[in-house]
Amino acid sequence: MNYLPLAQPGQTPLRVMTIAGSDSGGGAGIQADMRTFAMLGVHGCVAVTAVTVQNSMGVKGFHEIPLDIIAGQISAVTQDIGIQAAKTGMLASSDIIGTIAETWQNEGPGVPLVVDPVCASMHGDPLLHPSALDSLRTQLFPLATLVTPNLDEVRLLVDVEVVDDATQREAARKLHALGPAWALVKGGHLRSSKDSPDLLYDGSDFFEFDAPRVDTGHDHGAGDTLAAATACALAHGHSVPDAVAFAKTWVTECIRNAYPLGHGHGPVNPLFRLSDGD
Ligand code: PXL
């Protein structure tokens, strides 16, 4: 695959921030984001929103980080290091979303923001309080360059059951109406298709991205990885369709190279690039 250009040794790379939760099992969340950032040659910065207690079998619980510490992490980084893109993942609560939205309005204008509206783990364990859905819709989505829900998140956010191309388009329209510049409806969970068709919409044009569905049984962190890679490509100045195309290729390779871990689901594997001969 064609990668993003790397900084020269000693040169400061582009910086991308993840605003997301920690996964003690190391498969998803900020751990997944930082692996993709590193493997794509950007310097990753972090605002931790919550610390989950989890392993390959599921999420046992989580602790939310105090609001001033979340806002402080974002401001400390933007005011000193500077970032060229950011992504959000697990945000846990309505208060956390409100804090991030307020902080981003001060610190983030002009910086591309990818909002991955994480609601639950792949095991169905909640990662966002149901009362926070409205804050996502009304406070964070209008600030987003791109939102990247999967089909379960689409159902919760805009009440559309995506079963085919027409309903995927309806979902994209409803998501876009909530205010993001672009909406990506990920089709990875669309069981009626043998592929993984993603649909991108900017209010006027639809862009389709197809990739073969790779069923390894180990795809923990796939959504995080797609959003993280998209943010990296946006940091490099790519258009949203080009950034999504790049990220889709990246996550497909990460899924193809996933490995078993523990007794449950293993993670997608960005480290495949180390043995890629690149
Ligand atoms: O993959 C979504 C996700 C994001 N962030 C954290 C998670 C998960 C899934 O389990 O644990 C912290």
PDB file of C-alpha atoms and ligand atoms in Angstrom:
ATOM      1  CA  MET A   1       0.000   0.000   0.000  1.00  0.00           C
ATOM      2  CA  ASN A   2       1.010   3.647  -0.380  1.00  0.00           C
ATOM      3  CA  TYR A   3       1.930   5.069   3.017  1.00  0.00           C
ATOM      4  CA  LEU A   4       2.042   8.659   4.239  1.00  0.00           C
ATOM      5  CA  PRO A   5       5.406  10.434   3.927  1.00  0.00           C
ATOM      6  CA  LEU A   6       7.676  10.076   6.980  1.00  0.00           C
ATOM      7  CA  ALA A   7       9.565  12.901   8.692  1.00  0.00           C
ATOM      8  CA  GLN A   8      13.349  12.834   8.344  1.00  0.00           C
ATOM      9  CA  PRO A   9      15.274  11.596  11.404  1.00  0.00           C
ATOM     10  CA  GLY A  10      15.546  14.505  13.858  1.00  0.00           C
ATOM     11  CA  GLN A  11      12.765  16.457  12.130  1.00  0.00           C
ATOM     12  CA  THR A  12       9.569  17.115  14.117  1.00  0.00           C
ATOM     13  CA  PRO A  13       6.801  14.924  12.678  1.00  0.00           C
ATOM     14  CA  LEU A  14       3.176  16.002  12.321  1.00  0.00           C
ATOM     15  CA  ARG A  15       1.222  15.704  15.606  1.00  0.00           C
ATOM     16  CA  VAL A  16      -2.171  14.054  15.975  1.00  0.00           C
ATOM     17  CA  MET A  17      -4.172  13.870  19.210  1.00  0.00           C
ATOM     18  CA  THR A  18      -6.484  11.115  20.393  1.00  0.00           C
ATOM     19  CA  ILE A  19      -9.187  12.096  22.884  1.00  0.00           C
ATOM     20  CA  ALA A  20     -10.305   8.668  24.057  1.00  0.00           C
ATOM     21  CA  GLY A  21     -10.345   5.951  26.696  1.00  0.00           C
ATOM     22  CA  SER A  22      -7.615   3.585  27.823  1.00  0.00           C
ATOM     23  CA  ASP A  23      -8.007  -0.170  27.193  1.00  0.00           C
ATOM     24  CA  SER A  24      -6.049  -2.171  29.791  1.00  0.00           C
ATOM     25  CA  GLY A  25      -5.989  -5.091  27.343  1.00  0.00           C
ATOM     26  CA  GLY A  26      -4.118  -2.885  24.879  1.00  0.00           C
ATOM     27  CA  GLY A  27      -6.344  -3.713  21.912  1.00  0.00           C
ATOM     28  CA  ALA A  28      -8.544  -0.656  21.388  1.00  0.00           C
ATOM     29  CA  GLY A  29      -8.809   2.933  22.636  1.00  0.00           C
ATOM     30  CA  ILE A  30      -5.760   5.131  23.033  1.00  0.00           C
ATOM     31  CA  GLN A  31      -3.470   2.118  22.837  1.00  0.00           C
ATOM     32  CA  ALA A  32      -4.764   1.251  19.353  1.00  0.00           C
ATOM     33  CA  ASP A  33      -4.669   4.900  18.283  1.00  0.00           C
ATOM     34  CA  MET A  34      -1.070   5.383  19.419  1.00  0.00           C
ATOM     35  CA  ARG A  35       0.052   2.236  17.587  1.00  0.00           C
ATOM     36  CA  THR A  36      -1.467   3.478  14.335  1.00  0.00           C
ATOM     37  CA  PHE A  37      -0.033   6.967  14.870  1.00  0.00           C
ATOM     38  CA  ALA A  38       3.439   5.510  15.416  1.00  0.00           C
ATOM     39  CA  MET A  39       3.227   3.108  12.492  1.00  0.00           C
ATOM     40  CA  LEU A  40       2.111   5.939  10.190  1.00  0.00           C
ATOM     41  CA  GLY A  41       4.939   8.196  11.333  1.00  0.00           C
ATOM     42  CA  VAL A  42       3.059  10.901  13.231  1.00  0.00           C
ATOM     43  CA  HIS A  43       3.724  11.982  16.810  1.00  0.00           C
ATOM     44  CA  GLY A  44       0.698  10.950  18.887  1.00  0.00           C
ATOM     45  CA  CYS A  45      -0.623  13.066  21.762  1.00  0.00           C
ATOM     46  CA  VAL A  46      -3.316  11.917  24.205  1.00  0.00           C
ATOM     47  CA  ALA A  47      -6.201  13.310  26.229  1.00  0.00           C
ATOM     48  CA  VAL A  48      -7.445  10.351  28.297  1.00  0.00           C
ATOM     49  CA  THR A  49     -11.182  10.508  28.996  1.00  0.00           C
ATOM     50  CA  ALA A  50     -11.668   7.271  30.945  1.00  0.00           C
ATOM     51  CA  VAL A  51      -9.700   4.258  32.117  1.00  0.00           C
ATOM     52  CA  THR A  52     -11.404   0.949  31.329  1.00  0.00           C
ATOM     53  CA  VAL A  53     -10.838  -2.307  33.142  1.00  0.00           C
ATOM     54  CA  GLN A  54     -10.918  -4.890  30.384  1.00  0.00           C
ATOM     55  CA  ASN A  55      -9.368  -7.875  28.718  1.00  0.00           C
ATOM     56  CA  SER A  56     -10.113  -9.875  25.579  1.00  0.00           C
ATOM     57  CA  MET A  57     -13.386 -11.100  27.125  1.00  0.00           C
ATOM     58  CA  GLY A  58     -14.949  -7.692  27.727  1.00  0.00           C
ATOM     59  CA  VAL A  59     -15.081  -4.463  29.723  1.00  0.00           C
ATOM     60  CA  LYS A  60     -15.508  -4.982  33.498  1.00  0.00           C
ATOM     61  CA  GLY A  61     -15.884  -1.304  34.354  1.00  0.00           C
ATOM     62  CA  PHE A  62     -14.367   2.125  33.878  1.00  0.00           C
ATOM     63  CA  HIS A  63     -13.314   5.233  35.748  1.00  0.00           C
ATOM     64  CA  GLU A  64     -13.969   8.662  34.257  1.00  0.00           C
ATOM     65  CA  ILE A  65     -11.164  11.215  34.321  1.00  0.00           C
ATOM     66  CA  PRO A  66     -12.106  14.548  35.987  1.00  0.00           C
ATOM     67  CA  LEU A  67     -13.356  17.160  33.530  1.00  0.00           C
ATOM     68  CA  ASP A  68     -10.653  19.741  34.292  1.00  0.00           C
ATOM     69  CA  ILE A  69      -7.957  17.135  33.642  1.00  0.00           C
ATOM     70  CA  ILE A  70      -9.496  16.207  30.279  1.00  0.00           C
ATOM     71  CA  ALA A  71      -9.740  19.858  29.212  1.00  0.00           C
ATOM     72  CA  GLY A  72      -6.252  20.486  30.617  1.00  0.00           C
ATOM     73  CA  GLN A  73      -4.691  17.714  28.539  1.00  0.00           C
ATOM     74  CA  ILE A  74      -6.150  19.169  25.327  1.00  0.00           C
ATOM     75  CA  SER A  75      -5.139  22.756  26.117  1.00  0.00           C
ATOM     76  CA  ALA A  76      -1.645  21.812  27.330  1.00  0.00           C
ATOM     77  CA  VAL A  77      -0.918  20.040  24.065  1.00  0.00           C
ATOM     78  CA  THR A  78      -2.516  22.495  21.640  1.00  0.00           C
ATOM     79  CA  GLN A  79      -0.890  25.540  23.289  1.00  0.00           C
ATOM     80  CA  ASP A  80       2.611  24.107  23.228  1.00  0.00           C
ATOM     81  CA  ILE A  81       3.100  21.179  20.880  1.00  0.00           C
ATOM     82  CA  GLY A  82       0.415  22.021  18.327  1.00  0.00           C
ATOM     83  CA  ILE A  83      -1.634  19.434  16.458  1.00  0.00           C
ATOM     84  CA  GLN A  84      -2.618  19.064  12.804  1.00  0.00           C
ATOM     85  CA  ALA A  85      -5.584  16.721  13.459  1.00  0.00           C
ATOM     86  CA  ALA A  86      -7.447  14.973  16.272  1.00  0.00           C
ATOM     87  CA  LYS A  87      -9.858  12.097  16.764  1.00  0.00           C
ATOM     88  CA  THR A  88     -12.253  11.217  19.552  1.00  0.00           C
ATOM     89  CA  GLY A  89     -13.129   7.715  20.778  1.00  0.00           C
ATOM     90  CA  MET A  90     -14.734   6.609  24.059  1.00  0.00           C
ATOM     91  CA  LEU A  91     -16.183   9.710  25.769  1.00  0.00           C
ATOM     92  CA  ALA A  92     -18.236   8.003  28.523  1.00  0.00           C
ATOM     93  CA  SER A  93     -20.589  10.795  29.612  1.00  0.00           C
ATOM     94  CA  SER A  94     -22.527  13.864  28.629  1.00  0.00           C
ATOM     95  CA  ASP A  95     -20.364  16.064  30.876  1.00  0.00           C
ATOM     96  CA  ILE A  96     -17.178  14.811  29.226  1.00  0.00           C
ATOM     97  CA  ILE A  97     -18.607  15.503  25.759  1.00  0.00           C
ATOM     98  CA  GLY A  98     -19.650  19.021  26.828  1.00  0.00           C
ATOM     99  CA  THR A  99     -16.182  19.707  28.234  1.00  0.00           C
ATOM    100  CA  ILE A 100     -14.453  18.497  25.073  1.00  0.00           C
ATOM    101  CA  ALA A 101     -16.804  20.500  22.836  1.00  0.00           C
ATOM    102  CA  GLU A 102     -16.182  23.679  24.857  1.00  0.00           C
ATOM    103  CA  THR A 103     -12.418  23.144  24.908  1.00  0.00           C
ATOM    104  CA  TRP A 104     -12.328  22.350  21.199  1.00  0.00           C
ATOM    105  CA  GLN A 105     -14.216  25.556  20.367  1.00  0.00           C
ATOM    106  CA  ASN A 106     -11.355  27.482  22.000  1.00  0.00           C
ATOM    107  CA  GLU A 107      -8.394  25.335  20.988  1.00  0.00           C
ATOM    108  CA  GLY A 108      -9.408  23.468  17.858  1.00  0.00           C
ATOM    109  CA  PRO A 109     -10.779  25.749  15.120  1.00  0.00           C
ATOM    110  CA  GLY A 110      -9.150  24.958  11.807  1.00  0.00           C
ATOM    111  CA  VAL A 111      -7.856  21.594  12.987  1.00  0.00           C
ATOM    112  CA  PRO A 112      -9.590  18.563  11.405  1.00  0.00           C
ATOM    113  CA  LEU A 113     -11.549  16.564  13.996  1.00  0.00           C
ATOM    114  CA  VAL A 114     -12.665  12.967  13.423  1.00  0.00           C
ATOM    115  CA  VAL A 115     -15.448  11.918  15.803  1.00  0.00           C
ATOM    116  CA  ASP A 116     -15.783   8.147  16.188  1.00  0.00           C
ATOM    117  CA  PRO A 117     -18.997   7.944  18.248  1.00  0.00           C
ATOM    118  CA  VAL A 118     -18.043   4.939  20.383  1.00  0.00           C
ATOM    119  CA  CYS A 119     -21.106   3.689  22.289  1.00  0.00           C
ATOM    120  CA  ALA A 120     -20.239   0.116  23.283  1.00  0.00           C
ATOM    121  CA  SER A 121     -17.476  -2.470  23.076  1.00  0.00           C
ATOM    122  CA  MET A 122     -17.695  -5.303  20.553  1.00  0.00           C
ATOM    123  CA  HIS A 123     -19.029  -7.439  23.419  1.00  0.00           C
ATOM    124  CA  GLY A 124     -21.883  -4.964  23.937  1.00  0.00           C
ATOM    125  CA  ASP A 125     -20.471  -3.480  27.145  1.00  0.00           C
ATOM    126  CA  PRO A 126     -21.542   0.187  27.387  1.00  0.00           C
ATOM    127  CA  LEU A 127     -18.803   2.799  26.915  1.00  0.00           C
ATOM    128  CA  LEU A 128     -21.150   5.797  26.686  1.00  0.00           C
ATOM    129  CA  HIS A 129     -24.030   6.633  28.993  1.00  0.00           C
ATOM    130  CA  PRO A 130     -27.280   6.518  26.934  1.00  0.00           C
ATOM    131  CA  SER A 131     -28.149  10.030  28.138  1.00  0.00           C
ATOM    132  CA  ALA A 132     -24.978  11.272  26.394  1.00  0.00           C
ATOM    133  CA  LEU A 133     -26.215  10.465  22.882  1.00  0.00           C
ATOM    134  CA  ASP A 134     -27.902  13.830  22.664  1.00  0.00           C
ATOM    135  CA  SER A 135     -24.700  15.650  23.639  1.00  0.00           C
ATOM    136  CA  LEU A 136     -22.858  13.792  20.894  1.00  0.00           C
ATOM    137  CA  ARG A 137     -25.504  14.818  18.372  1.00  0.00           C
ATOM    138  CA  THR A 138     -25.898  18.455  19.411  1.00  0.00           C
ATOM    139  CA  GLN A 139     -22.537  19.476  20.884  1.00  0.00           C
ATOM    140  CA  LEU A 140     -19.779  17.437  19.230  1.00  0.00           C
ATOM    141  CA  PHE A 141     -21.101  16.506  15.784  1.00  0.00           C
ATOM    142  CA  PRO A 142     -21.396  20.155  14.639  1.00  0.00           C
ATOM    143  CA  LEU A 143     -17.671  20.591  15.384  1.00  0.00           C
ATOM    144  CA  ALA A 144     -16.618  17.453  13.496  1.00  0.00           C
ATOM    145  CA  THR A 145     -14.914  17.312  10.129  1.00  0.00           C
ATOM    146  CA  LEU A 146     -16.032  13.691   9.911  1.00  0.00           C
ATOM    147  CA  VAL A 147     -18.151  11.309  12.009  1.00  0.00           C
ATOM    148  CA  THR A 148     -17.568   7.565  11.641  1.00  0.00           C
ATOM    149  CA  PRO A 149     -20.367   5.490  13.230  1.00  0.00           C
ATOM    150  CA  ASN A 150     -20.768   1.751  12.709  1.00  0.00           C
ATOM    151  CA  LEU A 151     -24.247   0.370  12.081  1.00  0.00           C
ATOM    152  CA  ASP A 152     -25.100  -0.119  15.778  1.00  0.00           C
ATOM    153  CA  GLU A 153     -24.105   3.494  16.463  1.00  0.00           C
ATOM    154  CA  VAL A 154     -26.135   4.656  13.431  1.00  0.00           C
ATOM    155  CA  ARG A 155     -29.229   2.997  14.908  1.00  0.00           C
ATOM    156  CA  LEU A 156     -28.703   4.742  18.256  1.00  0.00           C
ATOM    157  CA  LEU A 157     -27.849   8.132  16.763  1.00  0.00           C
ATOM    158  CA  VAL A 158     -30.356   8.554  13.916  1.00  0.00           C
ATOM    159  CA  ASP A 159     -32.697   5.587  14.358  1.00  0.00           C
ATOM    160  CA  VAL A 160     -32.055   4.039  10.942  1.00  0.00           C
ATOM    161  CA  GLU A 161     -31.718   0.277  10.484  1.00  0.00           C
ATOM    162  CA  VAL A 162     -29.174  -0.035   7.669  1.00  0.00           C
ATOM    163  CA  VAL A 163     -29.854  -3.154   5.608  1.00  0.00           C
ATOM    164  CA  ASP A 164     -28.985  -2.059   2.069  1.00  0.00           C
ATOM    165  CA  ASP A 165     -27.674   0.776  -0.060  1.00  0.00           C
ATOM    166  CA  ALA A 166     -30.855   2.897   0.235  1.00  0.00           C
ATOM    167  CA  THR A 167     -30.958   2.765   4.032  1.00  0.00           C
ATOM    168  CA  GLN A 168     -27.201   3.430   4.205  1.00  0.00           C
ATOM    169  CA  ARG A 169     -27.792   6.618   2.175  1.00  0.00           C
ATOM    170  CA  GLU A 170     -30.716   7.599   4.402  1.00  0.00           C
ATOM    171  CA  ALA A 171     -28.468   7.169   7.467  1.00  0.00           C
ATOM    172  CA  ALA A 172     -25.692   9.260   5.885  1.00  0.00           C
ATOM    173  CA  ARG A 173     -28.170  12.071   5.134  1.00  0.00           C
ATOM    174  CA  LYS A 174     -29.544  12.067   8.688  1.00  0.00           C
ATOM    175  CA  LEU A 175     -26.066  12.028  10.222  1.00  0.00           C
ATOM    176  CA  HIS A 176     -24.908  14.867   7.977  1.00  0.00           C
ATOM    177  CA  ALA A 177     -27.972  16.906   8.997  1.00  0.00           C
ATOM    178  CA  LEU A 178     -26.627  16.870  12.573  1.00  0.00           C
ATOM    179  CA  GLY A 179     -23.815  19.194  11.509  1.00  0.00           C
ATOM    180  CA  PRO A 180     -20.553  17.404  10.684  1.00  0.00           C
ATOM    181  CA  ALA A 181     -18.891  18.388   7.407  1.00  0.00           C
ATOM    182  CA  TRP A 182     -18.787  14.707   6.394  1.00  0.00           C
ATOM    183  CA  ALA A 183     -20.499  11.515   7.581  1.00  0.00           C
ATOM    184  CA  LEU A 184     -19.110   8.017   7.019  1.00  0.00           C
ATOM    185  CA  VAL A 185     -21.540   5.122   7.523  1.00  0.00           C
ATOM    186  CA  LYS A 186     -19.322   2.083   8.036  1.00  0.00           C
ATOM    187  CA  GLY A 187     -20.729  -1.090   6.533  1.00  0.00           C
ATOM    188  CA  GLY A 188     -18.414  -3.576   8.224  1.00  0.00           C
ATOM    189  CA  HIS A 189     -21.342  -5.015  10.190  1.00  0.00           C
ATOM    190  CA  LEU A 190     -23.648  -5.207   7.148  1.00  0.00           C
ATOM    191  CA  ARG A 191     -24.276  -8.930   7.056  1.00  0.00           C
ATOM    192  CA  SER A 192     -26.207  -8.765   3.778  1.00  0.00           C
ATOM    193  CA  SER A 193     -22.943  -7.906   1.993  1.00  0.00           C
ATOM    194  CA  LYS A 194     -19.883 -10.103   1.476  1.00  0.00           C
ATOM    195  CA  ASP A 195     -17.823  -6.914   1.370  1.00  0.00           C
ATOM    196  CA  SER A 196     -17.431  -4.136   3.894  1.00  0.00           C
ATOM    197  CA  PRO A 197     -19.034  -1.181   2.072  1.00  0.00           C
ATOM    198  CA  ASP A 198     -18.499   2.240   3.674  1.00  0.00           C
ATOM    199  CA  LEU A 199     -20.473   5.262   2.462  1.00  0.00           C
ATOM    200  CA  LEU A 200     -19.197   8.841   2.775  1.00  0.00           C
ATOM    201  CA  TYR A 201     -21.407  11.905   2.331  1.00  0.00           C
ATOM    202  CA  ASP A 202     -20.768  15.670   2.445  1.00  0.00           C
ATOM    203  CA  GLY A 203     -24.311  16.917   1.904  1.00  0.00           C
ATOM    204  CA  SER A 204     -24.120  16.748  -1.874  1.00  0.00           C
ATOM    205  CA  ASP A 205     -22.035  13.791  -3.080  1.00  0.00           C
ATOM    206  CA  PHE A 206     -21.780  10.156  -2.019  1.00  0.00           C
ATOM    207  CA  PHE A 207     -18.464   8.315  -2.108  1.00  0.00           C
ATOM    208  CA  GLU A 208     -18.373   4.519  -1.768  1.00  0.00           C
ATOM    209  CA  PHE A 209     -15.453   2.563  -0.370  1.00  0.00           C
ATOM    210  CA  ASP A 210     -15.433  -1.169  -0.729  1.00  0.00           C
ATOM    211  CA  ALA A 211     -13.015  -3.601   0.790  1.00  0.00           C
ATOM    212  CA  PRO A 212     -13.327  -7.365   1.134  1.00  0.00           C
ATOM    213  CA  ARG A 213     -14.718  -8.378   4.521  1.00  0.00           C
ATOM    214  CA  VAL A 214     -11.897 -10.099   6.380  1.00  0.00           C
ATOM    215  CA  ASP A 215     -13.278 -12.407   9.053  1.00  0.00           C
ATOM    216  CA  THR A 216     -10.375 -13.200  11.357  1.00  0.00           C
ATOM    217  CA  GLY A 217     -12.510 -13.212  14.519  1.00  0.00           C
ATOM    218  CA  HIS A 218      -9.945 -10.708  15.839  1.00  0.00           C
ATOM    219  CA  ASP A 219     -10.963  -7.167  15.034  1.00  0.00           C
ATOM    220  CA  HIS A 220     -10.902  -5.448  18.412  1.00  0.00           C
ATOM    221  CA  GLY A 221      -9.963  -1.803  17.817  1.00  0.00           C
ATOM    222  CA  ALA A 222     -10.858  -1.753  14.113  1.00  0.00           C
ATOM    223  CA  GLY A 223     -13.066   1.358  14.355  1.00  0.00           C
ATOM    224  CA  ASP A 224     -10.496   3.211  16.452  1.00  0.00           C
ATOM    225  CA  THR A 225      -7.786   2.313  13.935  1.00  0.00           C
ATOM    226  CA  LEU A 226      -9.834   3.559  10.967  1.00  0.00           C
ATOM    227  CA  ALA A 227     -10.521   6.894  12.672  1.00  0.00           C
ATOM    228  CA  ALA A 228      -6.891   7.247  13.809  1.00  0.00           C
ATOM    229  CA  ALA A 229      -5.513   6.569  10.319  1.00  0.00           C
ATOM    230  CA  THR A 230      -8.027   9.010   8.809  1.00  0.00           C
ATOM    231  CA  ALA A 231      -6.835  11.692  11.246  1.00  0.00           C
ATOM    232  CA  CYS A 232      -3.209  11.015  10.230  1.00  0.00           C
ATOM    233  CA  ALA A 233      -4.030  11.456   6.540  1.00  0.00           C
ATOM    234  CA  LEU A 234      -6.015  14.635   7.275  1.00  0.00           C
ATOM    235  CA  ALA A 235      -3.007  15.969   9.213  1.00  0.00           C
ATOM    236  CA  HIS A 236      -1.006  15.521   6.012  1.00  0.00           C
ATOM    237  CA  GLY A 237      -3.521  17.702   4.171  1.00  0.00           C
ATOM    238  CA  HIS A 238      -5.398  14.986   2.285  1.00  0.00           C
ATOM    239  CA  SER A 239      -9.034  15.565   1.386  1.00  0.00           C
ATOM    240  CA  VAL A 240     -11.610  13.662   3.448  1.00  0.00           C
ATOM    241  CA  PRO A 241     -12.377  11.125   0.650  1.00  0.00           C
ATOM    242  CA  ASP A 242      -8.651  10.483   0.111  1.00  0.00           C
ATOM    243  CA  ALA A 243      -8.053  10.205   3.877  1.00  0.00           C
ATOM    244  CA  VAL A 244     -10.905   7.702   4.265  1.00  0.00           C
ATOM    245  CA  ALA A 245      -9.673   5.657   1.287  1.00  0.00           C
ATOM    246  CA  PHE A 246      -6.199   5.527   2.818  1.00  0.00           C
ATOM    247  CA  ALA A 247      -7.550   4.589   6.264  1.00  0.00           C
ATOM    248  CA  LYS A 248      -9.777   1.862   4.823  1.00  0.00           C
ATOM    249  CA  THR A 249      -6.783   0.227   3.143  1.00  0.00           C
ATOM    250  CA  TRP A 250      -4.794   0.574   6.366  1.00  0.00           C
ATOM    251  CA  VAL A 251      -7.441  -0.971   8.626  1.00  0.00           C
ATOM    252  CA  THR A 252      -8.067  -3.797   6.162  1.00  0.00           C
ATOM    253  CA  GLU A 253      -4.364  -4.719   6.354  1.00  0.00           C
ATOM    254  CA  CYS A 254      -4.458  -4.387  10.156  1.00  0.00           C
ATOM    255  CA  ILE A 255      -7.438  -6.780  10.283  1.00  0.00           C
ATOM    256  CA  ARG A 256      -5.750  -9.205   7.874  1.00  0.00           C
ATOM    257  CA  ASN A 257      -2.761  -9.285  10.240  1.00  0.00           C
ATOM    258  CA  ALA A 258      -4.781  -9.503  13.492  1.00  0.00           C
ATOM    259  CA  TYR A 259      -3.686 -12.013  16.105  1.00  0.00           C
ATOM    260  CA  PRO A 260      -5.400 -14.036  18.837  1.00  0.00           C
ATOM    261  CA  LEU A 261      -4.977 -12.683  22.371  1.00  0.00           C
ATOM    262  CA  GLY A 262      -6.317 -14.052  25.652  1.00  0.00           C
ATOM    263  CA  HIS A 263      -9.488 -16.141  25.597  1.00  0.00           C
ATOM    264  CA  GLY A 264     -11.697 -13.782  23.576  1.00  0.00           C
ATOM    265  CA  HIS A 265     -11.197 -11.341  20.719  1.00  0.00           C
ATOM    266  CA  GLY A 266      -7.723 -10.349  19.599  1.00  0.00           C
ATOM    267  CA  PRO A 267      -6.788  -6.890  18.303  1.00  0.00           C
ATOM    268  CA  VAL A 268      -6.181  -5.574  14.821  1.00  0.00           C
ATOM    269  CA  ASN A 269      -2.484  -5.295  14.203  1.00  0.00           C
ATOM    270  CA  PRO A 270      -0.839  -2.125  12.856  1.00  0.00           C
ATOM    271  CA  LEU A 271       2.568  -3.592  13.657  1.00  0.00           C
ATOM    272  CA  PHE A 272       2.401  -5.622  10.452  1.00  0.00           C
ATOM    273  CA  ARG A 273       4.217  -2.686   8.897  1.00  0.00           C
ATOM    274  CA  LEU A 274       7.384  -3.629  10.804  1.00  0.00           C
ATOM    275  CA  SER A 275       7.686  -6.774   8.726  1.00  0.00           C
ATOM    276  CA  ASP A 276       6.393  -5.233   5.506  1.00  0.00           C
ATOM    277  CA  GLY A 277       9.843  -4.663   4.081  1.00  0.00           C
ATOM    278  CA  ASP A 278       8.909  -1.001   3.626  1.00  0.00           C
TER     279      ASP A 278
HETATM  280  O1  PXL B   1     -13.299  -0.056  19.904  1.00  0.00           O
HETATM  281  C1  PXL B   1     -14.031   0.840  20.648  1.00  0.00           C
HETATM  282  C2  PXL B   1     -13.365   1.150  21.958  1.00  0.00           C
HETATM  283  C3  PXL B   1     -12.826   2.394  22.143  1.00  0.00           C
HETATM  284  N1  PXL B   1     -12.214   2.746  23.296  1.00  0.00           N
HETATM  285  C4  PXL B   1     -12.095   1.884  24.299  1.00  0.00           C
HETATM  286  C5  PXL B   1     -12.605   0.603  24.177  1.00  0.00           C
HETATM  287  C6  PXL B   1     -13.268   0.214  22.971  1.00  0.00           C
HETATM  288  C7  PXL B   1     -13.815  -1.114  22.811  1.00  0.00           C
HETATM  289  O2  PXL B   1     -13.776  -1.951  23.661  1.00  0.00           O
HETATM  290  O3  PXL B   1     -12.473  -0.256  25.175  1.00  0.00           O
HETATM  291  C8  PXL B   1     -11.410   2.307  25.547  1.00  0.00           C
END
